[in-house]
Amino acid sequence: MKAFIKLLSILIFFFTITISAQKTTWLDADLKETNKAKSYYYKVVPTDGNEVKYYYKSGNVFRKIGYSKGRYDGVFSEFYESGELRTSGTYVDGLEEGVWKTYYKNGKNKEKGKYTKGEKVGVWKTFYKNF
């Protein structure tokens, strides 16, 4: 019984550390900081993790972005509130890089193009919803 209580205490301790090792920020529809009552989204930035997550106020995931050394770095994914993928791309050292795609709610391509060091380059293709 003592071993069980000791184990339970250790688990609770580490769970508490994990929860406190993140910062939650409330955001309005333009992703600007606001209070909880006026928020549309919220953002969770782990102090020791490698991914920033944005959520709809409902709790569904809005965005997931790779995060390293205080800036975006890695895969970017944005979702409709119903869970379908809306946008995919990559950040490198805080800037958009490579091919980025947006999708209609039905999963079909909406737009596709390329970024180099945060700037749109080349031809960007837009697809009509009915194709």
JSON list of C-alpha atoms in Angstrom, two decimals:
[
{"chain": "A", "resi": 1, "resn": "MET", "atom": "CA", "xyz": [0.00, 0.00, 0.00]},
{"chain": "A", "resi": 2, "resn": "LYS", "atom": "CA", "xyz": [2.88, 2.39, 0.83]},
{"chain": "A", "resi": 3, "resn": "ALA", "atom": "CA", "xyz": [4.44, 1.69, -2.56]},
{"chain": "A", "resi": 4, "resn": "PHE", "atom": "CA", "xyz": [1.15, 2.47, -4.31]},
{"chain": "A", "resi": 5, "resn": "ILE", "atom": "CA", "xyz": [0.76, 5.79, -2.47]},
{"chain": "A", "resi": 6, "resn": "LYS", "atom": "CA", "xyz": [4.37, 6.70, -3.25]},
{"chain": "A", "resi": 7, "resn": "LEU", "atom": "CA", "xyz": [3.89, 5.87, -6.94]},
{"chain": "A", "resi": 8, "resn": "LEU", "atom": "CA", "xyz": [0.64, 7.83, -7.07]},
{"chain": "A", "resi": 9, "resn": "SER", "atom": "CA", "xyz": [2.34, 10.85, -5.46]},
{"chain": "A", "resi": 10, "resn": "ILE", "atom": "CA", "xyz": [5.15, 10.74, -8.01]},
{"chain": "A", "resi": 11, "resn": "LEU", "atom": "CA", "xyz": [2.70, 10.52, -10.93]},
{"chain": "A", "resi": 12, "resn": "ILE", "atom": "CA", "xyz": [0.67, 13.46, -9.61]},
{"chain": "A", "resi": 13, "resn": "PHE", "atom": "CA", "xyz": [3.86, 15.49, -9.18]},
{"chain": "A", "resi": 14, "resn": "PHE", "atom": "CA", "xyz": [4.98, 14.92, -12.78]},
{"chain": "A", "resi": 15, "resn": "PHE", "atom": "CA", "xyz": [1.47, 15.54, -14.13]},
{"chain": "A", "resi": 16, "resn": "THR", "atom": "CA", "xyz": [1.39, 18.89, -12.29]},
{"chain": "A", "resi": 17, "resn": "ILE", "atom": "CA", "xyz": [4.78, 19.86, -13.73]},
{"chain": "A", "resi": 18, "resn": "THR", "atom": "CA", "xyz": [3.59, 18.97, -17.24]},
{"chain": "A", "resi": 19, "resn": "ILE", "atom": "CA", "xyz": [0.46, 21.07, -16.92]},
{"chain": "A", "resi": 20, "resn": "SER", "atom": "CA", "xyz": [2.33, 24.08, -15.54]},
{"chain": "A", "resi": 21, "resn": "ALA", "atom": "CA", "xyz": [5.00, 23.86, -18.26]},
{"chain": "A", "resi": 22, "resn": "GLN", "atom": "CA", "xyz": [2.85, 25.57, -20.84]},
{"chain": "A", "resi": 23, "resn": "LYS", "atom": "CA", "xyz": [1.40, 29.01, -21.42]},
{"chain": "A", "resi": 24, "resn": "THR", "atom": "CA", "xyz": [-2.20, 29.54, -22.54]},
{"chain": "A", "resi": 25, "resn": "THR", "atom": "CA", "xyz": [-3.11, 32.75, -24.38]},
{"chain": "A", "resi": 26, "resn": "TRP", "atom": "CA", "xyz": [-6.67, 33.73, -25.36]},
{"chain": "A", "resi": 27, "resn": "LEU", "atom": "CA", "xyz": [-7.08, 35.14, -28.90]},
{"chain": "A", "resi": 28, "resn": "ASP", "atom": "CA", "xyz": [-9.80, 36.97, -30.83]},
{"chain": "A", "resi": 29, "resn": "ALA", "atom": "CA", "xyz": [-10.92, 36.17, -34.41]},
{"chain": "A", "resi": 30, "resn": "ASP", "atom": "CA", "xyz": [-7.87, 38.06, -35.78]},
{"chain": "A", "resi": 31, "resn": "LEU", "atom": "CA", "xyz": [-5.51, 36.03, -33.52]},
{"chain": "A", "resi": 32, "resn": "LYS", "atom": "CA", "xyz": [-4.82, 39.07, -31.33]},
{"chain": "A", "resi": 33, "resn": "GLU", "atom": "CA", "xyz": [-4.51, 38.60, -27.59]},
{"chain": "A", "resi": 34, "resn": "THR", "atom": "CA", "xyz": [-7.72, 39.18, -25.62]},
{"chain": "A", "resi": 35, "resn": "ASN", "atom": "CA", "xyz": [-9.48, 37.90, -22.52]},
{"chain": "A", "resi": 36, "resn": "LYS", "atom": "CA", "xyz": [-11.26, 34.55, -22.22]},
{"chain": "A", "resi": 37, "resn": "ALA", "atom": "CA", "xyz": [-14.76, 36.07, -22.47]},
{"chain": "A", "resi": 38, "resn": "LYS", "atom": "CA", "xyz": [-14.02, 37.74, -25.84]},
{"chain": "A", "resi": 39, "resn": "SER", "atom": "CA", "xyz": [-11.90, 34.94, -27.26]},
{"chain": "A", "resi": 40, "resn": "TYR", "atom": "CA", "xyz": [-12.52, 32.87, -30.36]},
{"chain": "A", "resi": 41, "resn": "TYR", "atom": "CA", "xyz": [-9.34, 30.77, -30.10]},
{"chain": "A", "resi": 42, "resn": "TYR", "atom": "CA", "xyz": [-6.70, 29.97, -27.54]},
{"chain": "A", "resi": 43, "resn": "LYS", "atom": "CA", "xyz": [-3.03, 29.13, -27.98]},
{"chain": "A", "resi": 44, "resn": "VAL", "atom": "CA", "xyz": [-0.95, 26.74, -25.90]},
{"chain": "A", "resi": 45, "resn": "VAL", "atom": "CA", "xyz": [2.82, 27.23, -26.02]},
{"chain": "A", "resi": 46, "resn": "PRO", "atom": "CA", "xyz": [4.78, 24.59, -24.13]},
{"chain": "A", "resi": 47, "resn": "THR", "atom": "CA", "xyz": [7.78, 25.99, -22.32]},
{"chain": "A", "resi": 48, "resn": "ASP", "atom": "CA", "xyz": [9.79, 22.86, -23.08]},
{"chain": "A", "resi": 49, "resn": "GLY", "atom": "CA", "xyz": [8.04, 21.36, -26.09]},
{"chain": "A", "resi": 50, "resn": "ASN", "atom": "CA", "xyz": [8.39, 21.50, -29.84]},
{"chain": "A", "resi": 51, "resn": "GLU", "atom": "CA", "xyz": [4.86, 22.28, -31.03]},
{"chain": "A", "resi": 52, "resn": "VAL", "atom": "CA", "xyz": [2.52, 25.25, -30.54]},
{"chain": "A", "resi": 53, "resn": "LYS", "atom": "CA", "xyz": [-1.16, 24.40, -30.68]},
{"chain": "A", "resi": 54, "resn": "TYR", "atom": "CA", "xyz": [-4.05, 26.74, -31.33]},
{"chain": "A", "resi": 55, "resn": "TYR", "atom": "CA", "xyz": [-7.56, 25.61, -30.44]},
{"chain": "A", "resi": 56, "resn": "TYR", "atom": "CA", "xyz": [-11.04, 26.75, -31.26]},
{"chain": "A", "resi": 57, "resn": "LYS", "atom": "CA", "xyz": [-12.84, 27.86, -28.11]},
{"chain": "A", "resi": 58, "resn": "SER", "atom": "CA", "xyz": [-14.77, 24.58, -28.44]},
{"chain": "A", "resi": 59, "resn": "GLY", "atom": "CA", "xyz": [-11.51, 22.70, -27.74]},
{"chain": "A", "resi": 60, "resn": "ASN", "atom": "CA", "xyz": [-11.04, 21.37, -31.29]},
{"chain": "A", "resi": 61, "resn": "VAL", "atom": "CA", "xyz": [-7.57, 21.87, -32.79]},
{"chain": "A", "resi": 62, "resn": "PHE", "atom": "CA", "xyz": [-7.26, 24.92, -35.07]},
{"chain": "A", "resi": 63, "resn": "ARG", "atom": "CA", "xyz": [-3.50, 24.90, -35.77]},
{"chain": "A", "resi": 64, "resn": "LYS", "atom": "CA", "xyz": [-0.41, 22.86, -34.97]},
{"chain": "A", "resi": 65, "resn": "ILE", "atom": "CA", "xyz": [2.98, 24.39, -35.66]},
{"chain": "A", "resi": 66, "resn": "GLY", "atom": "CA", "xyz": [6.48, 23.08, -35.08]},
{"chain": "A", "resi": 67, "resn": "TYR", "atom": "CA", "xyz": [8.28, 25.26, -32.54]},
{"chain": "A", "resi": 68, "resn": "SER", "atom": "CA", "xyz": [11.96, 25.56, -31.67]},
{"chain": "A", "resi": 69, "resn": "LYS", "atom": "CA", "xyz": [14.06, 28.17, -29.87]},
{"chain": "A", "resi": 70, "resn": "GLY", "atom": "CA", "xyz": [11.17, 30.64, -29.57]},
{"chain": "A", "resi": 71, "resn": "ARG", "atom": "CA", "xyz": [10.03, 30.58, -33.20]},
{"chain": "A", "resi": 72, "resn": "TYR", "atom": "CA", "xyz": [8.01, 28.50, -35.63]},
{"chain": "A", "resi": 73, "resn": "ASP", "atom": "CA", "xyz": [10.11, 25.77, -37.16]},
{"chain": "A", "resi": 74, "resn": "GLY", "atom": "CA", "xyz": [8.62, 22.66, -38.71]},
{"chain": "A", "resi": 75, "resn": "VAL", "atom": "CA", "xyz": [5.30, 21.41, -40.01]},
{"chain": "A", "resi": 76, "resn": "PHE", "atom": "CA", "xyz": [2.31, 23.77, -40.07]},
{"chain": "A", "resi": 77, "resn": "SER", "atom": "CA", "xyz": [-1.22, 22.34, -40.15]},
{"chain": "A", "resi": 78, "resn": "GLU", "atom": "CA", "xyz": [-4.48, 24.27, -39.90]},
{"chain": "A", "resi": 79, "resn": "PHE", "atom": "CA", "xyz": [-7.90, 22.64, -39.54]},
{"chain": "A", "resi": 80, "resn": "TYR", "atom": "CA", "xyz": [-11.53, 23.50, -40.00]},
{"chain": "A", "resi": 81, "resn": "GLU", "atom": "CA", "xyz": [-13.45, 23.37, -36.72]},
{"chain": "A", "resi": 82, "resn": "SER", "atom": "CA", "xyz": [-14.98, 20.08, -37.87]},
{"chain": "A", "resi": 83, "resn": "GLY", "atom": "CA", "xyz": [-11.46, 18.56, -38.09]},
{"chain": "A", "resi": 84, "resn": "GLU", "atom": "CA", "xyz": [-10.72, 18.55, -41.84]},
{"chain": "A", "resi": 85, "resn": "LEU", "atom": "CA", "xyz": [-7.30, 19.84, -42.93]},
{"chain": "A", "resi": 86, "resn": "ARG", "atom": "CA", "xyz": [-7.47, 23.44, -44.23]},
{"chain": "A", "resi": 87, "resn": "THR", "atom": "CA", "xyz": [-3.79, 24.38, -44.77]},
{"chain": "A", "resi": 88, "resn": "SER", "atom": "CA", "xyz": [-0.46, 22.56, -44.77]},
{"chain": "A", "resi": 89, "resn": "GLY", "atom": "CA", "xyz": [3.07, 23.88, -45.08]},
{"chain": "A", "resi": 90, "resn": "THR", "atom": "CA", "xyz": [6.43, 24.23, -43.37]},
{"chain": "A", "resi": 91, "resn": "TYR", "atom": "CA", "xyz": [8.25, 26.89, -41.38]},
{"chain": "A", "resi": 92, "resn": "VAL", "atom": "CA", "xyz": [12.05, 27.18, -41.29]},
{"chain": "A", "resi": 93, "resn": "ASP", "atom": "CA", "xyz": [13.52, 29.59, -38.73]},
{"chain": "A", "resi": 94, "resn": "GLY", "atom": "CA", "xyz": [10.21, 31.44, -38.35]},
{"chain": "A", "resi": 95, "resn": "LEU", "atom": "CA", "xyz": [9.51, 31.87, -42.09]},
{"chain": "A", "resi": 96, "resn": "GLU", "atom": "CA", "xyz": [7.26, 30.00, -44.50]},
{"chain": "A", "resi": 97, "resn": "GLU", "atom": "CA", "xyz": [9.29, 27.70, -46.74]},
{"chain": "A", "resi": 98, "resn": "GLY", "atom": "CA", "xyz": [8.53, 25.25, -49.53]},
{"chain": "A", "resi": 99, "resn": "VAL", "atom": "CA", "xyz": [5.16, 24.13, -50.87]},
{"chain": "A", "resi": 100, "resn": "TRP", "atom": "CA", "xyz": [2.02, 25.31, -49.07]},
{"chain": "A", "resi": 101, "resn": "LYS", "atom": "CA", "xyz": [-1.45, 24.00, -49.83]},
{"chain": "A", "resi": 102, "resn": "THR", "atom": "CA", "xyz": [-4.95, 25.00, -48.80]},
{"chain": "A", "resi": 103, "resn": "TYR", "atom": "CA", "xyz": [-7.96, 22.72, -49.09]},
{"chain": "A", "resi": 104, "resn": "TYR", "atom": "CA", "xyz": [-11.69, 23.00, -49.30]},
{"chain": "A", "resi": 105, "resn": "LYS", "atom": "CA", "xyz": [-13.66, 21.35, -46.52]},
{"chain": "A", "resi": 106, "resn": "ASN", "atom": "CA", "xyz": [-14.31, 18.38, -48.83]},
{"chain": "A", "resi": 107, "resn": "GLY", "atom": "CA", "xyz": [-10.53, 17.75, -49.01]},
{"chain": "A", "resi": 108, "resn": "LYS", "atom": "CA", "xyz": [-10.01, 18.97, -52.58]},
{"chain": "A", "resi": 109, "resn": "ASN", "atom": "CA", "xyz": [-7.22, 21.43, -53.42]},
{"chain": "A", "resi": 110, "resn": "LYS", "atom": "CA", "xyz": [-8.07, 25.11, -53.07]},
{"chain": "A", "resi": 111, "resn": "GLU", "atom": "CA", "xyz": [-4.66, 26.75, -53.55]},
{"chain": "A", "resi": 112, "resn": "LYS", "atom": "CA", "xyz": [-1.07, 25.60, -53.99]},
{"chain": "A", "resi": 113, "resn": "GLY", "atom": "CA", "xyz": [2.17, 27.54, -54.18]},
{"chain": "A", "resi": 114, "resn": "LYS", "atom": "CA", "xyz": [5.69, 27.92, -52.90]},
{"chain": "A", "resi": 115, "resn": "TYR", "atom": "CA", "xyz": [7.41, 30.13, -50.33]},
{"chain": "A", "resi": 116, "resn": "THR", "atom": "CA", "xyz": [11.09, 30.98, -50.10]},
{"chain": "A", "resi": 117, "resn": "LYS", "atom": "CA", "xyz": [12.20, 32.65, -46.86]},
{"chain": "A", "resi": 118, "resn": "GLY", "atom": "CA", "xyz": [8.67, 33.86, -46.11]},
{"chain": "A", "resi": 119, "resn": "GLU", "atom": "CA", "xyz": [7.96, 35.28, -49.58]},
{"chain": "A", "resi": 120, "resn": "LYS", "atom": "CA", "xyz": [5.56, 33.82, -52.14]},
{"chain": "A", "resi": 121, "resn": "VAL", "atom": "CA", "xyz": [7.49, 32.79, -55.26]},
{"chain": "A", "resi": 122, "resn": "GLY", "atom": "CA", "xyz": [6.55, 31.44, -58.65]},
{"chain": "A", "resi": 123, "resn": "VAL", "atom": "CA", "xyz": [3.08, 30.61, -59.84]},
{"chain": "A", "resi": 124, "resn": "TRP", "atom": "CA", "xyz": [0.36, 30.07, -57.27]},
{"chain": "A", "resi": 125, "resn": "LYS", "atom": "CA", "xyz": [-2.51, 27.91, -58.49]},
{"chain": "A", "resi": 126, "resn": "THR", "atom": "CA", "xyz": [-6.09, 28.37, -57.32]},
{"chain": "A", "resi": 127, "resn": "PHE", "atom": "CA", "xyz": [-8.57, 25.56, -57.87]},
{"chain": "A", "resi": 128, "resn": "TYR", "atom": "CA", "xyz": [-12.31, 25.99, -58.23]},
{"chain": "A", "resi": 129, "resn": "LYS", "atom": "CA", "xyz": [-14.42, 24.12, -55.73]},
{"chain": "A", "resi": 130, "resn": "ASN", "atom": "CA", "xyz": [-16.38, 22.19, -58.37]},
{"chain": "A", "resi": 131, "resn": "PHE", "atom": "CA", "xyz": [-13.31, 20.62, -60.04]}
]
